[in-house]
Amino acid sequence: MLKSRAAVAFAPNEPLRIVEVDVAPPKAGEVLIRIVATGVCHTDAYTLSGADSEGVFPCILGHEGGGIVEAVGPNVTTVKVGDHVIPLYTAECGECKFCKSNKTNLCSSVRATQGRGLMPDGTTRFSYQGQPIYHYMGCSTFSEYTVVPEVSVAVIPRSAALEKVCLLGCGVTTGIGAVLNTAKVEAGSTVAIFGLGGIGLAAIIGAKMAKAARIIAVDINPDKFETARQLGATDFVNPKEYDRPIQDVIIEMTDGGVDYSFECVGNVNLMRAALECCHKGWGESCIIGVAPAGAEISTRPFQLVTGRVWRGSAFGGVKGRTELPGFVAKAQSGEIPLDTFITHNMPLEEINEAFDLMHLGKSIRTVIHF
Ligand code: NAD
Ligand code: AHE
Ligand code: ZN
């Protein structure tokens, strides 16, 4: 057993507690990673809030990490000790029906046990005072040491700064990928992005990469607009400044609606607005935000009958083991400006402050250093 400092979520809605947990060695097909740094994503806060139907406690949250392989279990062939890696919450086995379809990145190899906070053999590698601690999203990056399946590891070049490229483990890749991989935005398009946190700002980068002509940034926190502008947004809309539905405002601004919209908040009313601000005949809306368990989306079917398309994106449609090295290269060349996202850096001991800053709308991403 290895001792590891970890921020443990003992119960929903309680601050994380920094304790020393025990980490069992990796079993067959598993990899032990020393996490160097991790981002804090809104999905961690969502699960901590108790709204996640897959939330199991006590657990070690975190899914936006970068680290170095410390040990590998039997039969591991594609990852070795010393490799620099990003853990993946969307595995890539290359062999399941999903991986082989070439239509989705949603690998099924470890997803069922992952959703129950377990390793593929149905047990946990973490324990505290002899009691099991659950894994989270197959990553649990809020621990100095974590164990993940081999299929959930993307190997990246050693030259990449782990305390920056950790953000490619979720937020930045998700936003960019949703635009480029899922929606496949074309040059000249008009795009609306709802929510300007880590995901929405990354979607702006994606829209810029796709050469969108107009990028409309929507947020109720006007402090987010300056960063959005730096990244390439051309128009800024604060729904609080209008007393009519925001979809009507955007339709008016765009001579009938946008070509593409992205919901990056997790609010079902906003998802409806994002769909309904799309242009008749061809506008497509992509849901990225995660809504609470039990929430449902609605619109008039007529919206779809008249040509709008509603779709969703998980991890930006990105197959992590294959595609993350390309994202890392773009970050290293400056095409993906990760520094713009890192508003705060802090040690693990202060991680609850990272959640506070997120809830107050004062951070884009806090990077936690071990
Ligand atoms: P964040 O908290 O950093 O940003 C959310 C932004 O939305 C904030 O700027 C906030 O001011 C804004 N906002 C809140 N209510 C709004 C409203 N009514 N209208 C307009 N803007 C509003 O969060 P994040 O880390 O960027 O994550 C965003 C969402 O994406 C979350 O739901 C998260 O769980 C989800 N997510 C999904 C995936 C995926 O693969 N599908 C990946 C990562 C995150
Ligand atoms: N457990 C949640 C599902 C939440 C969800 O949709 N997660 C996204 C990633 S969010 C990352 O910040 C995702 O990838 N979904 C696809 C998948 O396989 O989980 C719930 O609501 O039950
Ligand atoms: Zn995330």
Short mmCIF file of C-alpha atoms and ligand atoms in Angstrom, two decimals:
data_model
loop_
_atom_site.label_atom_id
_atom_site.label_comp_id
_atom_site.label_asym_id
_atom_site.label_seq_id
_atom_site.Cartn_x
_atom_site.Cartn_y
_atom_site.Cartn_z
CA MET A 1 0.00 0.00 0.00
CA LEU A 2 1.17 3.46 -0.92
CA LYS A 3 0.28 6.51 1.18
CA SER A 4 -1.20 9.36 -0.82
CA ARG A 5 -2.37 12.85 0.07
CA ALA A 6 -5.85 13.26 -1.31
CA ALA A 7 -8.84 15.58 -1.15
CA VAL A 8 -11.68 13.25 -0.22
CA ALA A 9 -15.37 14.02 -0.75
CA PHE A 10 -16.79 12.17 2.25
CA ALA A 11 -20.37 13.31 1.63
CA PRO A 12 -22.29 15.51 -0.83
CA ASN A 13 -22.16 19.24 -0.18
CA GLU A 14 -19.39 19.02 2.39
CA PRO A 15 -15.98 20.60 1.87
CA LEU A 16 -13.33 18.15 0.69
CA ARG A 17 -11.05 16.91 3.46
CA ILE A 18 -7.31 16.52 2.86
CA VAL A 19 -6.30 13.18 4.34
CA GLU A 20 -3.73 10.48 3.73
CA VAL A 21 -5.37 7.58 1.91
CA ASP A 22 -3.97 4.15 1.09
CA VAL A 23 -3.53 3.26 -2.56
CA ALA A 24 -3.27 -0.41 -3.54
CA PRO A 25 -0.87 -1.37 -6.34
CA PRO A 26 -2.20 -1.53 -9.91
CA LYS A 27 -3.74 -4.88 -10.89
CA ALA A 28 -3.63 -6.44 -14.37
CA GLY A 29 -4.32 -3.85 -17.07
CA GLU A 30 -3.98 -0.95 -14.62
CA VAL A 31 -1.58 1.95 -14.22
CA LEU A 32 -0.43 3.84 -11.11
CA ILE A 33 0.03 7.56 -11.82
CA ARG A 34 1.66 10.26 -9.69
CA ILE A 35 -0.50 13.28 -10.36
CA VAL A 36 1.56 16.45 -10.79
CA ALA A 37 -1.31 18.87 -11.29
CA THR A 38 -5.06 18.91 -11.86
CA GLY A 39 -7.66 21.39 -12.93
CA VAL A 40 -11.01 21.77 -11.18
CA CYS A 41 -13.97 21.48 -13.57
CA HIS A 42 -17.58 22.42 -12.95
CA THR A 43 -18.47 18.74 -13.22
CA ASP A 44 -16.49 18.08 -10.01
CA ALA A 45 -18.68 20.69 -8.29
CA TYR A 46 -21.79 19.17 -9.86
CA THR A 47 -21.01 15.74 -8.45
CA LEU A 48 -20.02 17.17 -5.08
CA SER A 49 -23.38 18.98 -4.95
CA GLY A 50 -25.21 15.64 -4.92
CA ALA A 51 -26.99 16.30 -8.24
CA ASP A 52 -25.11 13.55 -10.13
CA SER A 53 -27.05 10.31 -10.42
CA GLU A 54 -23.70 8.51 -10.58
CA GLY A 55 -22.24 10.31 -7.55
CA VAL A 56 -21.04 7.83 -4.93
CA PHE A 57 -19.44 8.82 -1.63
CA PRO A 58 -16.89 8.81 -0.14
CA CYS A 59 -14.92 9.39 -3.31
CA ILE A 60 -11.90 11.16 -4.70
CA LEU A 61 -13.06 13.63 -7.35
CA GLY A 62 -10.98 15.24 -10.12
CA HIS A 63 -10.74 14.34 -13.80
CA GLU A 64 -8.54 17.02 -15.38
CA GLY A 65 -5.06 15.86 -14.43
CA GLY A 66 -1.56 15.38 -15.67
CA GLY A 67 0.96 13.00 -14.17
CA ILE A 68 3.79 10.53 -14.49
CA VAL A 69 3.46 6.76 -14.54
CA GLU A 70 4.89 5.33 -11.34
CA ALA A 71 4.08 1.62 -11.86
CA VAL A 72 2.13 -0.63 -14.19
CA GLY A 73 0.26 -3.85 -13.43
CA PRO A 74 0.62 -7.17 -15.27
CA ASN A 75 -0.24 -7.26 -18.99
CA VAL A 76 0.14 -3.51 -19.50
CA THR A 77 1.81 -3.07 -22.87
CA THR A 78 1.12 0.46 -24.11
CA VAL A 79 2.21 2.52 -21.09
CA LYS A 80 5.49 2.36 -19.19
CA VAL A 81 7.00 3.72 -16.00
CA GLY A 82 8.13 7.31 -16.49
CA ASP A 83 5.62 8.11 -19.25
CA HIS A 84 3.92 11.49 -18.94
CA VAL A 85 0.20 10.98 -19.17
CA ILE A 86 -3.27 12.49 -19.03
CA PRO A 87 -5.93 10.25 -17.43
CA LEU A 88 -9.08 9.90 -19.52
CA TYR A 89 -12.68 9.78 -18.33
CA THR A 90 -13.58 8.63 -21.82
CA ALA A 91 -11.42 5.56 -22.37
CA GLU A 92 -10.30 4.37 -25.79
CA CYS A 93 -9.89 0.60 -26.04
CA GLY A 94 -9.99 0.53 -29.83
CA GLU A 95 -11.85 -2.77 -29.74
CA CYS A 96 -15.39 -2.24 -28.47
CA LYS A 97 -18.40 -1.66 -30.72
CA PHE A 98 -18.20 2.07 -30.01
CA CYS A 99 -14.49 2.46 -30.75
CA LYS A 100 -14.85 0.43 -33.93
CA SER A 101 -17.89 2.39 -35.13
CA ASN A 102 -15.86 5.49 -35.93
CA LYS A 103 -19.05 7.39 -35.12
CA THR A 104 -18.36 8.16 -31.46
CA ASN A 105 -15.66 8.54 -28.83
CA LEU A 106 -17.85 6.89 -26.17
CA CYS A 107 -15.78 3.74 -25.53
CA SER A 108 -17.71 1.17 -23.51
CA SER A 109 -14.79 -0.92 -22.24
CA VAL A 110 -14.72 0.37 -18.65
CA ARG A 111 -17.71 2.74 -18.55
CA ALA A 112 -20.08 0.57 -16.48
CA THR A 113 -17.76 0.06 -13.50
CA GLN A 114 -16.41 3.62 -13.87
CA GLY A 115 -19.93 4.98 -13.35
CA ARG A 116 -20.13 3.08 -10.05
CA GLY A 117 -16.83 4.46 -8.79
CA LEU A 118 -15.04 1.14 -9.26
CA MET A 119 -12.12 -0.28 -11.18
CA PRO A 120 -13.01 -2.79 -13.95
CA ASP A 121 -12.70 -5.74 -11.53
CA GLY A 122 -15.42 -4.20 -9.35
CA THR A 123 -13.18 -3.08 -6.47
CA THR A 124 -11.47 0.15 -5.44
CA ARG A 125 -7.75 0.85 -5.08
CA PHE A 126 -8.33 3.64 -2.55
CA SER A 127 -9.06 3.17 1.14
CA TYR A 128 -9.05 5.30 4.27
CA GLN A 129 -8.83 3.80 7.74
CA GLY A 130 -9.59 0.42 6.17
CA GLN A 131 -12.78 1.59 4.44
CA PRO A 132 -13.02 1.77 0.63
CA ILE A 133 -13.01 5.15 -1.09
CA TYR A 134 -14.66 5.27 -4.52
CA HIS A 135 -12.97 6.36 -7.74
CA TYR A 136 -14.47 9.16 -9.86
CA MET A 137 -14.91 9.22 -13.63
CA GLY A 138 -12.12 6.70 -13.88
CA CYS A 139 -9.58 9.39 -12.96
CA SER A 140 -9.63 10.63 -9.30
CA THR A 141 -7.00 13.26 -9.93
CA PHE A 142 -7.47 14.96 -6.55
CA SER A 143 -5.01 12.42 -5.16
CA GLU A 144 -1.23 12.49 -5.30
CA TYR A 145 -1.38 8.88 -6.56
CA THR A 146 -4.21 7.34 -8.52
CA VAL A 147 -4.83 4.06 -10.33
CA VAL A 148 -6.59 3.98 -13.69
CA PRO A 149 -7.17 1.39 -16.42
CA GLU A 150 -4.54 1.27 -19.18
CA VAL A 151 -7.23 2.14 -21.74
CA SER A 152 -7.86 5.37 -19.80
CA VAL A 153 -4.36 6.78 -20.23
CA ALA A 154 -3.15 9.09 -23.00
CA VAL A 155 0.63 9.21 -23.27
CA ILE A 156 1.95 12.68 -24.12
CA PRO A 157 5.42 14.09 -24.80
CA ARG A 158 7.65 14.69 -21.78
CA SER A 159 8.33 18.19 -23.04
CA ALA A 160 4.76 19.31 -22.25
CA ALA A 161 4.23 21.18 -18.97
CA LEU A 162 1.92 18.91 -16.97
CA GLU A 163 0.70 21.81 -14.82
CA LYS A 164 -0.76 23.37 -17.97
CA VAL A 165 -1.70 20.51 -20.30
CA CYS A 166 -3.67 18.90 -17.47
CA LEU A 167 -6.47 21.21 -18.69
CA LEU A 168 -6.61 19.13 -21.86
CA GLY A 169 -7.90 16.27 -19.70
CA CYS A 170 -11.33 17.87 -19.83
CA GLY A 171 -12.40 21.49 -20.28
CA VAL A 172 -10.25 22.83 -23.08
CA THR A 173 -10.44 19.67 -25.19
CA THR A 174 -14.19 19.42 -24.65
CA GLY A 175 -14.95 22.94 -25.86
CA ILE A 176 -12.66 22.81 -28.88
CA GLY A 177 -13.66 19.25 -29.78
CA ALA A 178 -17.39 19.99 -29.58
CA VAL A 179 -16.96 22.67 -32.24
CA LEU A 180 -14.52 20.84 -34.50
CA ASN A 181 -15.38 17.14 -34.02
CA THR A 182 -19.03 17.09 -33.01
CA ALA A 183 -20.64 20.08 -34.74
CA LYS A 184 -18.00 20.39 -37.48
CA VAL A 185 -18.51 24.14 -37.76
CA GLU A 186 -17.67 25.46 -41.23
CA ALA A 187 -15.72 28.58 -42.17
CA GLY A 188 -17.92 31.67 -42.34
CA SER A 189 -20.47 30.33 -39.83
CA THR A 190 -22.24 32.35 -37.16
CA VAL A 191 -21.85 30.68 -33.77
CA ALA A 192 -23.40 31.41 -30.36
CA ILE A 193 -21.73 30.16 -27.21
CA PHE A 194 -23.78 30.09 -24.01
CA GLY A 195 -21.63 30.15 -20.86
CA LEU A 196 -18.08 31.45 -20.80
CA GLY A 197 -16.37 29.19 -18.28
CA GLY A 198 -13.55 26.86 -19.25
CA ILE A 199 -15.77 24.99 -21.68
CA GLY A 200 -17.39 27.95 -23.41
CA LEU A 201 -14.10 29.84 -23.77
CA ALA A 202 -12.53 26.74 -25.31
CA ALA A 203 -15.49 26.51 -27.68
CA ILE A 204 -14.64 30.08 -28.77
CA ILE A 205 -11.11 28.89 -29.59
CA GLY A 206 -12.65 26.03 -31.58
CA ALA A 207 -14.94 28.42 -33.45
CA LYS A 208 -11.99 30.66 -34.24
CA MET A 209 -9.99 27.65 -35.48
CA ALA A 210 -12.96 26.75 -37.70
CA LYS A 211 -12.84 30.32 -39.08
CA ALA A 212 -16.33 31.20 -37.91
CA ALA A 213 -17.22 34.69 -39.11
CA ARG A 214 -19.17 35.71 -36.05
CA ILE A 215 -18.87 34.33 -32.52
CA ILE A 216 -21.56 35.50 -30.10
CA ALA A 217 -20.55 35.08 -26.47
CA VAL A 218 -23.41 34.80 -23.96
CA ASP A 219 -23.05 34.97 -20.18
CA ILE A 220 -24.84 36.51 -17.21
CA ASN A 221 -21.46 37.43 -15.70
CA PRO A 222 -20.08 40.35 -17.74
CA ASP A 223 -16.62 39.83 -16.20
CA LYS A 224 -16.24 36.91 -18.62
CA PHE A 225 -16.54 39.01 -21.77
CA GLU A 226 -12.98 40.38 -21.89
CA THR A 227 -11.38 36.93 -22.04
CA ALA A 228 -13.97 35.88 -24.61
CA ARG A 229 -12.97 38.90 -26.72
CA GLN A 230 -9.26 38.03 -26.44
CA LEU A 231 -10.01 34.53 -27.70
CA GLY A 232 -11.97 35.75 -30.72
CA ALA A 233 -15.60 36.41 -29.75
CA THR A 234 -17.10 39.20 -31.83
CA ASP A 235 -20.42 39.90 -30.05
CA PHE A 236 -21.36 39.88 -26.36
CA VAL A 237 -24.79 39.27 -24.90
CA ASN A 238 -25.78 39.43 -21.24
CA PRO A 239 -29.29 37.93 -20.93
CA LYS A 240 -29.82 39.97 -17.75
CA GLU A 241 -29.89 43.13 -19.84
CA TYR A 242 -33.00 42.04 -21.76
CA ASP A 243 -36.59 41.55 -20.69
CA ARG A 244 -37.40 39.16 -23.54
CA PRO A 245 -36.23 35.65 -24.37
CA ILE A 246 -32.56 35.65 -25.27
CA GLN A 247 -33.24 33.48 -28.33
CA ASP A 248 -35.34 36.33 -29.75
CA VAL A 249 -32.51 38.79 -29.18
CA ILE A 250 -30.01 36.53 -30.97
CA ILE A 251 -32.39 35.78 -33.85
CA GLU A 252 -32.77 39.53 -34.36
CA MET A 253 -29.02 40.13 -34.21
CA THR A 254 -28.33 37.46 -36.83
CA ASP A 255 -31.05 37.89 -39.46
CA GLY A 256 -32.91 34.72 -38.47
CA GLY A 257 -30.60 32.82 -36.15
CA VAL A 258 -27.16 31.26 -35.82
CA ASP A 259 -25.71 28.34 -37.76
CA TYR A 260 -24.41 26.68 -34.61
CA SER A 261 -24.89 27.12 -30.87
CA PHE A 262 -23.25 25.48 -27.88
CA GLU A 263 -24.72 25.23 -24.38
CA CYS A 264 -21.82 25.25 -21.91
CA VAL A 265 -23.67 25.77 -18.61
CA GLY A 266 -25.88 22.78 -17.77
CA ASN A 267 -29.15 24.76 -17.55
CA VAL A 268 -32.11 23.18 -19.35
CA ASN A 269 -33.82 26.54 -19.99
CA LEU A 270 -30.66 27.79 -21.63
CA MET A 271 -30.45 24.59 -23.67
CA ARG A 272 -33.86 25.46 -25.07
CA ALA A 273 -32.77 29.02 -25.82
CA ALA A 274 -29.62 27.69 -27.50
CA LEU A 275 -31.68 25.44 -29.75
CA GLU A 276 -34.28 28.07 -30.54
CA CYS A 277 -31.74 30.75 -31.50
CA CYS A 278 -30.63 28.49 -34.35
CA HIS A 279 -31.55 29.35 -37.92
CA LYS A 280 -34.58 27.69 -39.46
CA GLY A 281 -33.69 24.96 -41.94
CA TRP A 282 -30.13 24.21 -40.82
CA GLY A 283 -29.11 25.59 -37.40
CA GLU A 284 -27.55 23.03 -35.07
CA SER A 285 -27.32 23.23 -31.29
CA CYS A 286 -24.89 21.17 -29.26
CA ILE A 287 -25.41 20.47 -25.56
CA ILE A 288 -22.17 20.28 -23.60
CA GLY A 289 -23.38 21.38 -20.14
CA VAL A 290 -24.34 18.69 -17.64
CA ALA A 291 -27.81 19.13 -16.10
CA PRO A 292 -28.85 17.69 -12.73
CA ALA A 293 -30.24 14.16 -12.46
CA GLY A 294 -33.93 14.20 -13.35
CA ALA A 295 -33.78 17.41 -15.39
CA GLU A 296 -35.34 17.26 -18.86
CA ILE A 297 -35.10 19.40 -21.98
CA SER A 298 -38.08 20.59 -23.94
CA THR A 299 -38.99 22.58 -27.02
CA ARG A 300 -41.77 22.56 -29.57
CA PRO A 301 -41.18 19.64 -31.96
CA PHE A 302 -41.87 22.21 -34.69
CA GLN A 303 -38.38 23.58 -33.94
CA LEU A 304 -36.90 20.31 -35.23
CA VAL A 305 -39.49 19.76 -37.94
CA THR A 306 -38.36 23.06 -39.38
CA GLY A 307 -34.79 21.92 -39.68
CA ARG A 308 -33.00 22.68 -36.43
CA VAL A 309 -30.83 19.89 -35.03
CA TRP A 310 -30.22 19.11 -31.37
CA ARG A 311 -27.14 17.11 -30.46
CA GLY A 312 -24.70 16.64 -27.58
CA SER A 313 -21.01 16.18 -27.04
CA ALA A 314 -18.97 14.33 -24.41
CA PHE A 315 -15.26 15.18 -24.13
CA GLY A 316 -15.66 17.02 -27.41
CA GLY A 317 -16.08 13.80 -29.35
CA VAL A 318 -12.35 13.30 -28.84
CA LYS A 319 -10.76 9.84 -28.74
CA GLY A 320 -8.23 10.61 -26.05
CA ARG A 321 -5.43 8.13 -26.64
CA THR A 322 -5.31 8.92 -30.35
CA GLU A 323 -6.11 12.62 -30.40
CA LEU A 324 -4.78 14.16 -27.18
CA PRO A 325 -1.15 14.22 -28.36
CA GLY A 326 -2.33 16.49 -31.20
CA PHE A 327 -4.04 18.83 -28.73
CA VAL A 328 -0.86 18.88 -26.61
CA ALA A 329 1.16 19.85 -29.70
CA LYS A 330 -1.25 22.73 -30.37
CA ALA A 331 -0.90 23.87 -26.76
CA GLN A 332 2.89 23.74 -27.04
CA SER A 333 2.82 25.79 -30.24
CA GLY A 334 0.56 28.39 -28.62
CA GLU A 335 -2.40 27.71 -30.91
CA ILE A 336 -4.31 26.63 -27.80
CA PRO A 337 -3.46 29.33 -25.22
CA LEU A 338 -3.77 27.37 -21.98
CA ASP A 339 -2.37 30.24 -19.88
CA THR A 340 -5.51 32.24 -20.63
CA PHE A 341 -7.54 29.61 -18.75
CA ILE A 342 -5.32 29.39 -15.68
CA THR A 343 -6.57 32.19 -13.47
CA HIS A 344 -5.41 30.60 -10.21
CA ASN A 345 -2.77 28.14 -8.98
CA MET A 346 -2.81 26.62 -5.52
CA PRO A 347 -1.67 23.64 -3.44
CA LEU A 348 -3.99 20.69 -2.76
CA GLU A 349 -4.54 21.94 0.78
CA GLU A 350 -6.47 24.95 -0.60
CA ILE A 351 -8.66 23.03 -3.05
CA ASN A 352 -11.94 24.09 -1.41
CA GLU A 353 -11.05 27.67 -2.31
CA ALA A 354 -10.92 26.60 -5.96
CA PHE A 355 -14.56 25.49 -5.68
CA ASP A 356 -15.48 28.78 -3.99
CA LEU A 357 -13.82 30.82 -6.75
CA MET A 358 -15.70 28.81 -9.39
CA HIS A 359 -19.06 29.33 -7.69
CA LEU A 360 -18.35 33.06 -7.32
CA GLY A 361 -17.55 33.29 -11.04
CA LYS A 362 -14.03 34.56 -10.23
CA SER A 363 -11.99 31.81 -11.88
CA ILE A 364 -11.82 30.12 -15.24
CA ARG A 365 -9.61 27.28 -14.13
CA THR A 366 -7.70 26.78 -10.90
CA VAL A 367 -4.76 24.41 -11.25
CA ILE A 368 -4.01 22.39 -8.13
CA HIS A 369 -0.33 21.49 -7.63
CA PHE A 370 0.74 18.47 -5.59
P1 NAD B 1 -17.96 27.24 -15.23
O1 NAD B 1 -18.66 27.30 -13.94
O2 NAD B 1 -16.51 27.57 -15.27
O3 NAD B 1 -18.68 28.19 -16.30
C1 NAD B 1 -20.05 28.30 -16.44
C2 NAD B 1 -20.36 29.66 -17.02
O4 NAD B 1 -21.77 29.73 -17.27
C3 NAD B 1 -20.04 30.82 -16.09
O5 NAD B 1 -19.28 31.80 -16.76
C4 NAD B 1 -21.41 31.35 -15.69
O6 NAD B 1 -21.42 32.75 -15.42
C5 NAD B 1 -22.22 31.01 -16.92
N1 NAD B 1 -23.66 30.94 -16.69
C6 NAD B 1 -24.32 30.45 -15.61
N2 NAD B 1 -25.66 30.58 -15.78
C7 NAD B 1 -25.83 31.17 -16.99
C8 NAD B 1 -26.98 31.57 -17.72
N3 NAD B 1 -28.22 31.38 -17.24
N4 NAD B 1 -26.80 32.15 -18.92
C9 NAD B 1 -25.55 32.35 -19.42
N5 NAD B 1 -24.43 31.99 -18.78
C10 NAD B 1 -24.57 31.40 -17.57
O7 NAD B 1 -18.19 25.77 -15.81
P2 NAD B 1 -17.35 24.90 -16.87
O8 NAD B 1 -16.26 24.18 -16.15
O9 NAD B 1 -17.03 25.75 -18.03
O10 NAD B 1 -18.45 23.81 -17.25
C11 NAD B 1 -19.61 24.20 -17.94
C12 NAD B 1 -20.57 23.05 -18.07
O11 NAD B 1 -20.02 22.04 -18.92
C13 NAD B 1 -20.87 22.32 -16.76
O12 NAD B 1 -22.23 21.91 -16.78
C14 NAD B 1 -19.98 21.10 -16.82
O13 NAD B 1 -20.46 20.06 -16.01
C15 NAD B 1 -20.09 20.78 -18.28
N6 NAD B 1 -19.03 19.96 -18.88
C16 NAD B 1 -19.40 19.04 -19.80
C17 NAD B 1 -18.44 18.29 -20.46
C18 NAD B 1 -18.84 17.30 -21.50
O14 NAD B 1 -18.01 16.49 -21.90
N7 NAD B 1 -20.07 17.31 -21.98
C19 NAD B 1 -17.08 18.46 -20.14
C20 NAD B 1 -16.75 19.41 -19.18
C21 NAD B 1 -17.73 20.16 -18.56
N1 AHE B 2 -22.65 11.17 -14.27
C1 AHE B 2 -23.39 12.17 -14.96
C2 AHE B 2 -22.94 12.26 -16.41
C3 AHE B 2 -22.23 13.52 -16.56
C4 AHE B 2 -21.73 13.70 -17.96
O1 AHE B 2 -22.51 13.86 -18.90
N2 AHE B 2 -20.43 13.70 -18.09
C5 AHE B 2 -19.79 14.04 -19.34
C6 AHE B 2 -18.43 14.53 -19.01
S1 AHE B 2 -18.45 15.95 -17.98
C7 AHE B 2 -16.82 16.28 -17.80
O2 AHE B 2 -16.65 17.41 -17.10
C8 AHE B 2 -19.60 12.82 -20.23
O3 AHE B 2 -18.55 12.57 -20.80
N3 AHE B 2 -20.62 12.08 -20.41
C9 AHE B 2 -20.57 10.86 -21.15
C10 AHE B 2 -20.35 9.69 -20.23
O4 AHE B 2 -20.13 8.58 -20.70
O5 AHE B 2 -20.40 9.91 -19.00
C11 AHE B 2 -24.85 11.97 -14.87
O6 AHE B 2 -25.56 12.97 -15.05
O7 AHE B 2 -25.28 10.84 -14.60
ZN ZN B 3 -14.80 18.24 -16.71
#
